[in-house]
Coordinates of N, CA and C in Angstrom, one line a residue:
X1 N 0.9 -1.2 0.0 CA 0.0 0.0 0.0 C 0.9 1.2 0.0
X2 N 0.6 2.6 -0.9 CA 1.2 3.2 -1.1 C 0.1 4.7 -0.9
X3 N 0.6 6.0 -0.2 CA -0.1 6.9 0.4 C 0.4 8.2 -0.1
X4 N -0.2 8.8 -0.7 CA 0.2 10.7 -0.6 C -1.0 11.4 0.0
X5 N -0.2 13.1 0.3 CA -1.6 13.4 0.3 C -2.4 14.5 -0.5
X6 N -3.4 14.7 -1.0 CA -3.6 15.7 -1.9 C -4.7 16.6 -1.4
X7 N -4.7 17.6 -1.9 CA -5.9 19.1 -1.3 C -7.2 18.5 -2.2
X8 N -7.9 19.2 -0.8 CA -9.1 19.0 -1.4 C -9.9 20.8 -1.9
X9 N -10.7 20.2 -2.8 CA -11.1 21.2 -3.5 C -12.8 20.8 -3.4
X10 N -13.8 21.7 -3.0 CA -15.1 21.4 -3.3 C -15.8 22.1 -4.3
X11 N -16.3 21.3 -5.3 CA -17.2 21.6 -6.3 C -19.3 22.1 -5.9
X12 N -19.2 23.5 -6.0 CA -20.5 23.5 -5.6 C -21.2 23.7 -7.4
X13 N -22.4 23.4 -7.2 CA -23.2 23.4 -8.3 C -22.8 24.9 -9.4
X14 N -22.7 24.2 -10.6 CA -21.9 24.9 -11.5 C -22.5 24.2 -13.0
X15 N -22.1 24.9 -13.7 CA -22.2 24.9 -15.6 C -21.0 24.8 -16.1
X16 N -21.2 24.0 -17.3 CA -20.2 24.5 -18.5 C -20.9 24.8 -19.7
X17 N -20.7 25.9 -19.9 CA -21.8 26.3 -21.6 C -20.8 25.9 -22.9
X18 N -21.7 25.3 -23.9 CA -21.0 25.6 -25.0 C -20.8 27.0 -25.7
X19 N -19.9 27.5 -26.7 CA -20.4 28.3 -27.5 C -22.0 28.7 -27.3
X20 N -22.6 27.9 -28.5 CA -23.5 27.8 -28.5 C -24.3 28.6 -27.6
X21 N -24.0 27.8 -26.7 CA -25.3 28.5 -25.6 C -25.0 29.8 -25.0
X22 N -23.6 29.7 -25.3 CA -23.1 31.4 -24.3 C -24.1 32.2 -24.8
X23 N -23.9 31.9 -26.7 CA -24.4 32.9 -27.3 C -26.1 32.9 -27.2
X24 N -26.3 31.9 -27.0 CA -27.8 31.7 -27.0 C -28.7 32.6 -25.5
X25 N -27.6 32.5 -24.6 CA -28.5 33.0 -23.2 C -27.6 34.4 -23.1
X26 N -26.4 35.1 -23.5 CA -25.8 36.0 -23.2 C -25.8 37.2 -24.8
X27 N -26.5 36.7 -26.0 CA -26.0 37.2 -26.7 C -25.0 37.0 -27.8
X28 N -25.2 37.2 -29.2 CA -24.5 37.3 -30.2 C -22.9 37.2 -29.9
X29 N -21.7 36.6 -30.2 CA -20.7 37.0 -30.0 C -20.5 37.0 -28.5
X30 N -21.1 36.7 -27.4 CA -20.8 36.9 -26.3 C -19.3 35.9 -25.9
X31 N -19.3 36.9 -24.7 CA -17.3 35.8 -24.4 C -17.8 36.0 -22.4
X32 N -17.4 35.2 -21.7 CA -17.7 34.6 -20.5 C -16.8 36.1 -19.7
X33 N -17.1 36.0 -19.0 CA -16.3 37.4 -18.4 C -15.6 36.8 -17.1
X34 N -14.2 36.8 -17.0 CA -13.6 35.8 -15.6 C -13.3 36.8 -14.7
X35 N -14.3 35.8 -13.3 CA -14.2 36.4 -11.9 C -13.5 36.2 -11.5
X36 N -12.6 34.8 -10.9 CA -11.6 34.5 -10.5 C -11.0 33.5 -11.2
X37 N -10.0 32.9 -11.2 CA -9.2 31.7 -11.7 C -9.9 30.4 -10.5
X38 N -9.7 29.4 -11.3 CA -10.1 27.9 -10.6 C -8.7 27.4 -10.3
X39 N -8.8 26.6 -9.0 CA -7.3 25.7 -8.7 C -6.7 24.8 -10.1
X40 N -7.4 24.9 -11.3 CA -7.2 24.0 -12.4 C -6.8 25.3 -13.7
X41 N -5.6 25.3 -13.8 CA -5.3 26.7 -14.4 C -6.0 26.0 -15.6
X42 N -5.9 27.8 -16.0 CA -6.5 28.0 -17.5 C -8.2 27.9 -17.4
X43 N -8.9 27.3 -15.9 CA -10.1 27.5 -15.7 C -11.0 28.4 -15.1
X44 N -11.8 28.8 -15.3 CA -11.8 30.2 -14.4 C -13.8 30.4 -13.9
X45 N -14.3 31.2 -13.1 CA -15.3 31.4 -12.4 C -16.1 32.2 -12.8
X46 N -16.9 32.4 -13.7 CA -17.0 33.4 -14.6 C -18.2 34.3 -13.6
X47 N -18.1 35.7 -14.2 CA -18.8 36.8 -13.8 C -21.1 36.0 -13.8
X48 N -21.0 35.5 -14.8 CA -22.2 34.9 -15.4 C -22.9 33.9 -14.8
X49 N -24.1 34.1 -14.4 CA -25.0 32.9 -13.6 C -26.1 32.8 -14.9
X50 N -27.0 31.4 -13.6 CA -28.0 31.5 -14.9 C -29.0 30.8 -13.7
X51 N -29.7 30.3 -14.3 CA -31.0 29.8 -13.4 C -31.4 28.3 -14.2
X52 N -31.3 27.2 -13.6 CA -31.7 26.0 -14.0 C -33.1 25.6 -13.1
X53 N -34.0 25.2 -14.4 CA -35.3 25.0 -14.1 C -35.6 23.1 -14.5
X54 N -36.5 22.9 -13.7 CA -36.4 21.1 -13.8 C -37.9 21.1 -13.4
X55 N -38.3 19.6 -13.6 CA -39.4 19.2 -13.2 C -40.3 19.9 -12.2
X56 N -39.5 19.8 -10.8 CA -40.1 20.3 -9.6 C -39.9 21.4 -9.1
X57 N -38.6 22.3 -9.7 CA -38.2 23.5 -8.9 C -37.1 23.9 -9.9
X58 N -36.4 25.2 -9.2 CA -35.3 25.5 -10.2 C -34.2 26.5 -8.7
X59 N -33.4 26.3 -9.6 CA -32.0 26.9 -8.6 C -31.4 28.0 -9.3
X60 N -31.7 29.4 -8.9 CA -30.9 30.5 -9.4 C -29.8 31.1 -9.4
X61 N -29.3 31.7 -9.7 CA -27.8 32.2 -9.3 C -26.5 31.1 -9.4
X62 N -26.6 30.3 -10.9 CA -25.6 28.7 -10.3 C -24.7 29.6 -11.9
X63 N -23.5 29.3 -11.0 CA -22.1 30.0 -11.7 C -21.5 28.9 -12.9
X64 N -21.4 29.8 -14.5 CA -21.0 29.3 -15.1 C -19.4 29.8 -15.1
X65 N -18.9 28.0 -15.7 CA -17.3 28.2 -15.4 C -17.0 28.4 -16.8
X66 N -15.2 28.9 -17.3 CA -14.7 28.6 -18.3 C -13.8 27.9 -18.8
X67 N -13.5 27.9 -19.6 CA -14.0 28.6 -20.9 C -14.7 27.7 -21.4
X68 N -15.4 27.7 -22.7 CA -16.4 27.6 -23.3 C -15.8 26.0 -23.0
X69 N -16.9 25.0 -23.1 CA -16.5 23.2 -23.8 C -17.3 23.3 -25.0
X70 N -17.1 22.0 -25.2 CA -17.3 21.8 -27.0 C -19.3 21.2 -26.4
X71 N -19.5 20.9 -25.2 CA -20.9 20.1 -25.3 C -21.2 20.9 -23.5
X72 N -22.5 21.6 -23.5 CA -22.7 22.0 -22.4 C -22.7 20.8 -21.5
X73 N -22.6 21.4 -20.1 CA -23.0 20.4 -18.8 C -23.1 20.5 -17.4
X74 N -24.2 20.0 -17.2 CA -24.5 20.8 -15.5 C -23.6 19.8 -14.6
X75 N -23.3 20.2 -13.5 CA -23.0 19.1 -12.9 C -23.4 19.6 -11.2
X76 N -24.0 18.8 -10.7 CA -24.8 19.2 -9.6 C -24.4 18.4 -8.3
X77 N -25.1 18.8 -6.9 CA -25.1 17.7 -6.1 C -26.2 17.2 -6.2
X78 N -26.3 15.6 -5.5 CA -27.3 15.0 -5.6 C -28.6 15.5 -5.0
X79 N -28.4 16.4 -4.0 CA -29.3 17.2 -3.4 C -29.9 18.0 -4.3
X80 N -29.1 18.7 -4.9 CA -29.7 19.7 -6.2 C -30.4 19.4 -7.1
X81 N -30.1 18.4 -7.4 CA -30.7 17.5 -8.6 C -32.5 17.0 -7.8
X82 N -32.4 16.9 -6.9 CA -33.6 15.9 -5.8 C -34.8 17.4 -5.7
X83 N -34.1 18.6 -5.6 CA -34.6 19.8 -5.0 C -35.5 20.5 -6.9
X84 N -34.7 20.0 -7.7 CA -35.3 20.6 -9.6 C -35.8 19.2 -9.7
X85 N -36.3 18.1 -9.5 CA -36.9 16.8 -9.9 C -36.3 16.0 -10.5
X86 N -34.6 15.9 -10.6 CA -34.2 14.9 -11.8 C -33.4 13.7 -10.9
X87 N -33.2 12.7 -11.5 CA -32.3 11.6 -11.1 C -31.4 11.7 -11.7
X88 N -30.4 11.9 -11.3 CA -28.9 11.9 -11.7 C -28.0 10.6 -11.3
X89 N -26.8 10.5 -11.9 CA -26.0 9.7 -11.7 C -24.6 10.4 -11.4
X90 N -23.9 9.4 -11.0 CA -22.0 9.9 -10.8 C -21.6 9.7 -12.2
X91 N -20.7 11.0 -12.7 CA -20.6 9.9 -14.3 C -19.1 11.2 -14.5
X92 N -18.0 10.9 -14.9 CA -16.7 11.6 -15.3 C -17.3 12.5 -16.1
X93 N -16.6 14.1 -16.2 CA -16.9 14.9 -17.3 C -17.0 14.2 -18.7
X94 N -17.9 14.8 -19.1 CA -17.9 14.4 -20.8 C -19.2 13.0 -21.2
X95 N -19.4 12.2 -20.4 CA -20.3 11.6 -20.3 C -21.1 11.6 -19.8
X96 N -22.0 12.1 -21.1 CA -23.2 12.6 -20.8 C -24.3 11.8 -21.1
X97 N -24.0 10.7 -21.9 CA -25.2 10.0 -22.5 C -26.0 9.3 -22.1
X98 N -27.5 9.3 -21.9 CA -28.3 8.8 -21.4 C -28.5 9.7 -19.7
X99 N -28.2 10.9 -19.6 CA -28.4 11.6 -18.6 C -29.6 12.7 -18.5
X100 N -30.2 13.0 -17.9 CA -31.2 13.9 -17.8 C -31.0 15.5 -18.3
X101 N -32.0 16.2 -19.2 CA -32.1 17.0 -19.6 C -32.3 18.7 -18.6
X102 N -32.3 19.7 -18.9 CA -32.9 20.5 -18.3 C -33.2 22.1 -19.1
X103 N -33.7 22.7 -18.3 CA -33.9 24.1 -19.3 C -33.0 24.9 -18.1
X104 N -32.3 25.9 -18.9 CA -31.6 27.0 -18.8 C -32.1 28.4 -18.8
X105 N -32.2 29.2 -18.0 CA -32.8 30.5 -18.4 C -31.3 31.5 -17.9
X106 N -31.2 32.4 -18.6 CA -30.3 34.0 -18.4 C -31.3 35.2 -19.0
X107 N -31.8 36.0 -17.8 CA -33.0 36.6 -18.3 C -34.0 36.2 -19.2
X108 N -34.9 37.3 -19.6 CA -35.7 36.3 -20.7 C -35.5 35.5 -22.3
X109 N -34.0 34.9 -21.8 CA -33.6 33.9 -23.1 C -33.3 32.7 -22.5
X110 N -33.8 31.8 -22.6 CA -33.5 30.2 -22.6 C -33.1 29.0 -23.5
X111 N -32.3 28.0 -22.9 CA -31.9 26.7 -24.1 C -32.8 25.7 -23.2
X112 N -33.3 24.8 -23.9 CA -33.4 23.3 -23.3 C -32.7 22.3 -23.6
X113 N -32.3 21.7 -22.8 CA -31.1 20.4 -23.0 C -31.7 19.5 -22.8
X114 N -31.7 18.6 -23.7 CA -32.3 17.4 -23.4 C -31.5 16.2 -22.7
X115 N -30.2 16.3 -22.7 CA -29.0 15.9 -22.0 C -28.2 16.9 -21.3
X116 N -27.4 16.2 -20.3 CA -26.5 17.3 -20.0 C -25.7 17.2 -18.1
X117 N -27.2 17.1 -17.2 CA -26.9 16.9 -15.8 C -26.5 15.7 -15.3
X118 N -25.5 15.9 -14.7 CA -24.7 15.1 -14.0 C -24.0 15.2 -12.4
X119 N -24.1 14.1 -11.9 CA -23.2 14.4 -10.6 C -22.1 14.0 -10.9
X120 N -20.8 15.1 -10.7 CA -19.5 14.4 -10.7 C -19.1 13.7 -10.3
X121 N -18.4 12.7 -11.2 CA -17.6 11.7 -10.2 C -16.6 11.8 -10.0
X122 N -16.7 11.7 -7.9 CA -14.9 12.3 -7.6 C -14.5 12.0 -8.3
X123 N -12.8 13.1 -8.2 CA -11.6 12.3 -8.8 C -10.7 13.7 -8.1
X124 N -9.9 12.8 -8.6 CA -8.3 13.6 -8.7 C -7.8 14.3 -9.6
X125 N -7.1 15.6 -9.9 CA -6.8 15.7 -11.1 C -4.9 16.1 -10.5
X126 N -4.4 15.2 -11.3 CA -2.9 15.3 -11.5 C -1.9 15.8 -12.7
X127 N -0.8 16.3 -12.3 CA -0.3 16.5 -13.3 C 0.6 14.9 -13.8
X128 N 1.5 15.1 -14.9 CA 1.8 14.1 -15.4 C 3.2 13.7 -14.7
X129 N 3.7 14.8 -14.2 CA 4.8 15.0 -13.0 C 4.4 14.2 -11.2
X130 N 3.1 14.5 -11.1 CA 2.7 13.3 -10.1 C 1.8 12.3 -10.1
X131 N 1.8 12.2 -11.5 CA 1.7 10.5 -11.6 C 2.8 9.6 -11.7
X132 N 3.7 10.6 -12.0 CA 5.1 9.4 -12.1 C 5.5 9.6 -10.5
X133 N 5.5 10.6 -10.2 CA 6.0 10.7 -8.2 C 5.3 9.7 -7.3
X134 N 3.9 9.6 -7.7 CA 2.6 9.0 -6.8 C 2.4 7.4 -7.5
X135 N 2.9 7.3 -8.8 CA 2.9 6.0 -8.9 C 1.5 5.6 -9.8
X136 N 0.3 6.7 -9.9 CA -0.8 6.6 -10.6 C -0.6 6.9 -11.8
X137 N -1.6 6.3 -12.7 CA -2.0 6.9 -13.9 C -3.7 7.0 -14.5
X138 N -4.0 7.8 -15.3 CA -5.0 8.5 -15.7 C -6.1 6.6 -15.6
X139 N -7.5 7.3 -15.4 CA -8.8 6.5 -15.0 C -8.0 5.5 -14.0
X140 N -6.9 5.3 -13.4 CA -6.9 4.5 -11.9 C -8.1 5.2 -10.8
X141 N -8.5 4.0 -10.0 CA -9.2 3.9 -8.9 C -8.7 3.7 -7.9
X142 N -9.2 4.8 -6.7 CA -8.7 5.1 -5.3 C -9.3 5.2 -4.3
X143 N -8.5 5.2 -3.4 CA -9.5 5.6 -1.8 C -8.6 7.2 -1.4
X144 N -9.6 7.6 -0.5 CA -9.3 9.0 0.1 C -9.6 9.0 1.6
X145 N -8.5 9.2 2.3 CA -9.4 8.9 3.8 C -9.2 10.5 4.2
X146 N -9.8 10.4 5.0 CA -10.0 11.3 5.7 C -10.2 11.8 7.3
X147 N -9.1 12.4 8.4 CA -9.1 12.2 9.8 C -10.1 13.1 10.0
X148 N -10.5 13.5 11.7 CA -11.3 14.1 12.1 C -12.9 13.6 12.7
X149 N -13.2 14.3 13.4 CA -14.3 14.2 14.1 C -15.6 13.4 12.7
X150 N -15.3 13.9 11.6 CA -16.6 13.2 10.9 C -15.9 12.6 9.4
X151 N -14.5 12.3 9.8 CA -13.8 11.5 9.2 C -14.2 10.1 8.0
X152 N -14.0 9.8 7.3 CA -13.9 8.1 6.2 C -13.1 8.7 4.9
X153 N -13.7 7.6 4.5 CA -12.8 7.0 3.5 C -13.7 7.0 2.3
X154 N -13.3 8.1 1.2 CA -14.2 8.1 0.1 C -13.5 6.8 -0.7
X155 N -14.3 5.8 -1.2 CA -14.1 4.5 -2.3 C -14.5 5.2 -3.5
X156 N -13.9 4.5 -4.5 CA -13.7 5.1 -6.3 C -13.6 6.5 -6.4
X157 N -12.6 7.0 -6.1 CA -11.9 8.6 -6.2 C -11.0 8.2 -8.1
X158 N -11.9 8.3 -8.7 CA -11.4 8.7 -10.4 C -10.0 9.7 -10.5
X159 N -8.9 9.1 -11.1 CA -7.8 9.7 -11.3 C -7.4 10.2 -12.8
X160 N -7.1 11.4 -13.1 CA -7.3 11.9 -14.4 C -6.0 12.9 -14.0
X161 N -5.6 12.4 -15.4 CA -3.6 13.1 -15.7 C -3.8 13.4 -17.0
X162 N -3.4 14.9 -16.7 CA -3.0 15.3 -17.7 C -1.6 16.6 -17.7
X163 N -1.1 16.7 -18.2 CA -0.1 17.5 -18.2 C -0.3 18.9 -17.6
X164 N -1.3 19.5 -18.0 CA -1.6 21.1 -17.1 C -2.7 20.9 -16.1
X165 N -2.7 19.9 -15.5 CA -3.3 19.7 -14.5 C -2.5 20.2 -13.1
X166 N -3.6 20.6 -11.9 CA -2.9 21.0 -11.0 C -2.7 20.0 -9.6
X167 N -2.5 18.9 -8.8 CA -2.6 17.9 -8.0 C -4.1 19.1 -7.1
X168 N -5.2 18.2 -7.2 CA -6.7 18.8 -6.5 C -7.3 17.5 -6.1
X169 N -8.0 17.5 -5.4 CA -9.5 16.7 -5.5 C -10.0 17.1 -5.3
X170 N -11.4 17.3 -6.5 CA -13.0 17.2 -6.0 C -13.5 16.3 -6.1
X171 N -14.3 17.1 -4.7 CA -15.7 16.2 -4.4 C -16.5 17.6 -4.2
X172 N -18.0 16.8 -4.5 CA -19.2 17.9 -4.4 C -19.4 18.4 -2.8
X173 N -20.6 19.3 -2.6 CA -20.8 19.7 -1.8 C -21.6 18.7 -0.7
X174 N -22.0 17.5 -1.2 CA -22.9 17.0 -0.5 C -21.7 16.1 0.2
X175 N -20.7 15.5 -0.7 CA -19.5 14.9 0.0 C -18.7 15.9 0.9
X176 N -18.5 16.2 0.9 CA -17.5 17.5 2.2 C -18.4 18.0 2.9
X177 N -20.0 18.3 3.0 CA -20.9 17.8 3.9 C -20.5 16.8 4.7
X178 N -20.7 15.9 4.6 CA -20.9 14.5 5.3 C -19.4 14.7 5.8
X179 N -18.1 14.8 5.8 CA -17.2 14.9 6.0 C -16.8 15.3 7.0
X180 N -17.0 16.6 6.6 CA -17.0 17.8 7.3 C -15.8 18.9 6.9
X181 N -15.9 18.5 5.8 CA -14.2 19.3 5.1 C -14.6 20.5 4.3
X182 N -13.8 21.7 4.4 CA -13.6 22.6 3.6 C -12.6 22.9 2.5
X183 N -12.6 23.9 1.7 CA -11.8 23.8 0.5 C -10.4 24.1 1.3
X184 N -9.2 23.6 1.0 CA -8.0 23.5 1.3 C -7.7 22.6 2.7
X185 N -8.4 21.7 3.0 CA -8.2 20.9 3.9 C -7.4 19.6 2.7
X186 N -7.0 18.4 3.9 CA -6.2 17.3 2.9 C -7.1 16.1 3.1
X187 N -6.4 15.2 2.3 CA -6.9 14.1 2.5 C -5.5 12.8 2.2
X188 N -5.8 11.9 2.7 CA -4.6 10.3 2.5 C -5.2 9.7 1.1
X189 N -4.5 9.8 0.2 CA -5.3 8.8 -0.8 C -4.2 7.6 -0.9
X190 N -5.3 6.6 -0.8 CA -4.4 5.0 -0.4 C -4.6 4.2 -1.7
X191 N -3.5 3.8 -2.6 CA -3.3 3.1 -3.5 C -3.3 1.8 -3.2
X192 N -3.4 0.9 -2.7 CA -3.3 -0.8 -2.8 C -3.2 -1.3 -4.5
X193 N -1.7 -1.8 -3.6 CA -1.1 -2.8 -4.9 C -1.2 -3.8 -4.9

C-alpha cells in the first residue's frame, strides 16, 4: 500500500456552456467574463449565472465556469438534482449520455437540454509529473481517507492526468458535507497494490 496526500477542493453546483449557448442566453458573440481563476489553471469562475429549471423546482444564481466546452453540462449535487426533480448519476466529465435533460434561463432567453446533468464523479486531477512521483496513472481507482471528528474514507476517487493539471481533489458539496471538510483541507489517498 502506497499513500500521498492531496488538497481538497469542493465543487459547488456549477455549468459548462458551450459556444453555442453562451451565445444563446448572453448574446451574439458573447465571451464569458472571468471572476476569479479555478485551482485548475487555464479555468476560471465566470462573472455569469443563470437559473436551471427542472421538473419540480429551479436553482438561481448557479455559476457558469470557463471557458467555453465543445458540449454544455451541469454538474450538480445530488441534493440539487432531488430539490429541480431529476435523477442523476455519478458519471466523469464528458459523459453525458443517457443523462437527464434541463432548461436553462439568463434573463428572458432560454436553451433546453435534453442531455446534460450530472453528478460528478470524484476524482483527482494530477499533473503528469505526479503520476510518475505517486505511482498513478489516468482512469486508476482510489480511496481518500479522511481524519477528524466526521472522518472516512471516500471508495472510487477517479484519477485523471494530464499534463496542465494541477494535484486537487473534487468532491461535491454533498461529500464534504458528510465529512466535514472545507476547501484547502487534505486528504490520505491510499493506493493498494
Amino acid at each position: 500500500m502506497r499513500t500521498f496526500s492531496v488538497p481538497v477542493g469542493i465543487s459547488n453546483r456549477h455549468l459548462h456552456l458551450s459556444e453555442e449557448h453562451i451565445n444563446q442566453l448572453f448574446g451574439e458573440n458573447s465571451t464569458l467574463t472571468k471572476k476569479k481563476d479555478l485551482s485548475q489553471p487555464g479555468q476560471f469562475a465566470a462573472e455569469e449565472t443563470v437559473t436551471l429549471i427542472g421538473p419540480k423546482g429551479k436553482l438561481e444564481g448557479v455559476r457558469v465556469l470557463g471557458p467555453a466546452r465543445d458540449e454544455t453540462q451541469i454538474e450538480l449535487a445530488v441534493t440539487d438534482a432531488i430539490k429541480l426533480g431529476l435523477n442523476i448519476s455519478a458519471r466523469d466529465s464528458g459523459n453525458t449520455e443517457g443523462t437527464p435533460g434541463i432548461n436553462i434561463s439568463a434573463g428572458d432567453k432560454k436553451v433546453s437540454l435534453e442531455r446534460g446533468v450530472i453528478a460528478a464523479m470524484r476524482h483527482i486531477h494530477a499533473s503528469e509529473d505526479d503520476a510518475l512521483q505517486y505511482g498513478i496513472k489516468d482512469k486508476d481507482m482510489v480511496k481518500v481517507l479522511f481524519e477528524g471528528p466526521r472522518g472516512g474514507i471516500l471508495h472510487n476517487v477517479l484519477v485523471r492526468v494530464k499534463s496542465t493539471y494541477a494535484l486537487d481533489l473534487h468532491i461535491d458539496t454533498d461529500e464534504a458535507n458528510a465529512l466535514g471538510l472545507k476547501n484547502g483541507d487534505t486528504g490520505t489517498v491510499i493506493i493498494e497494490d
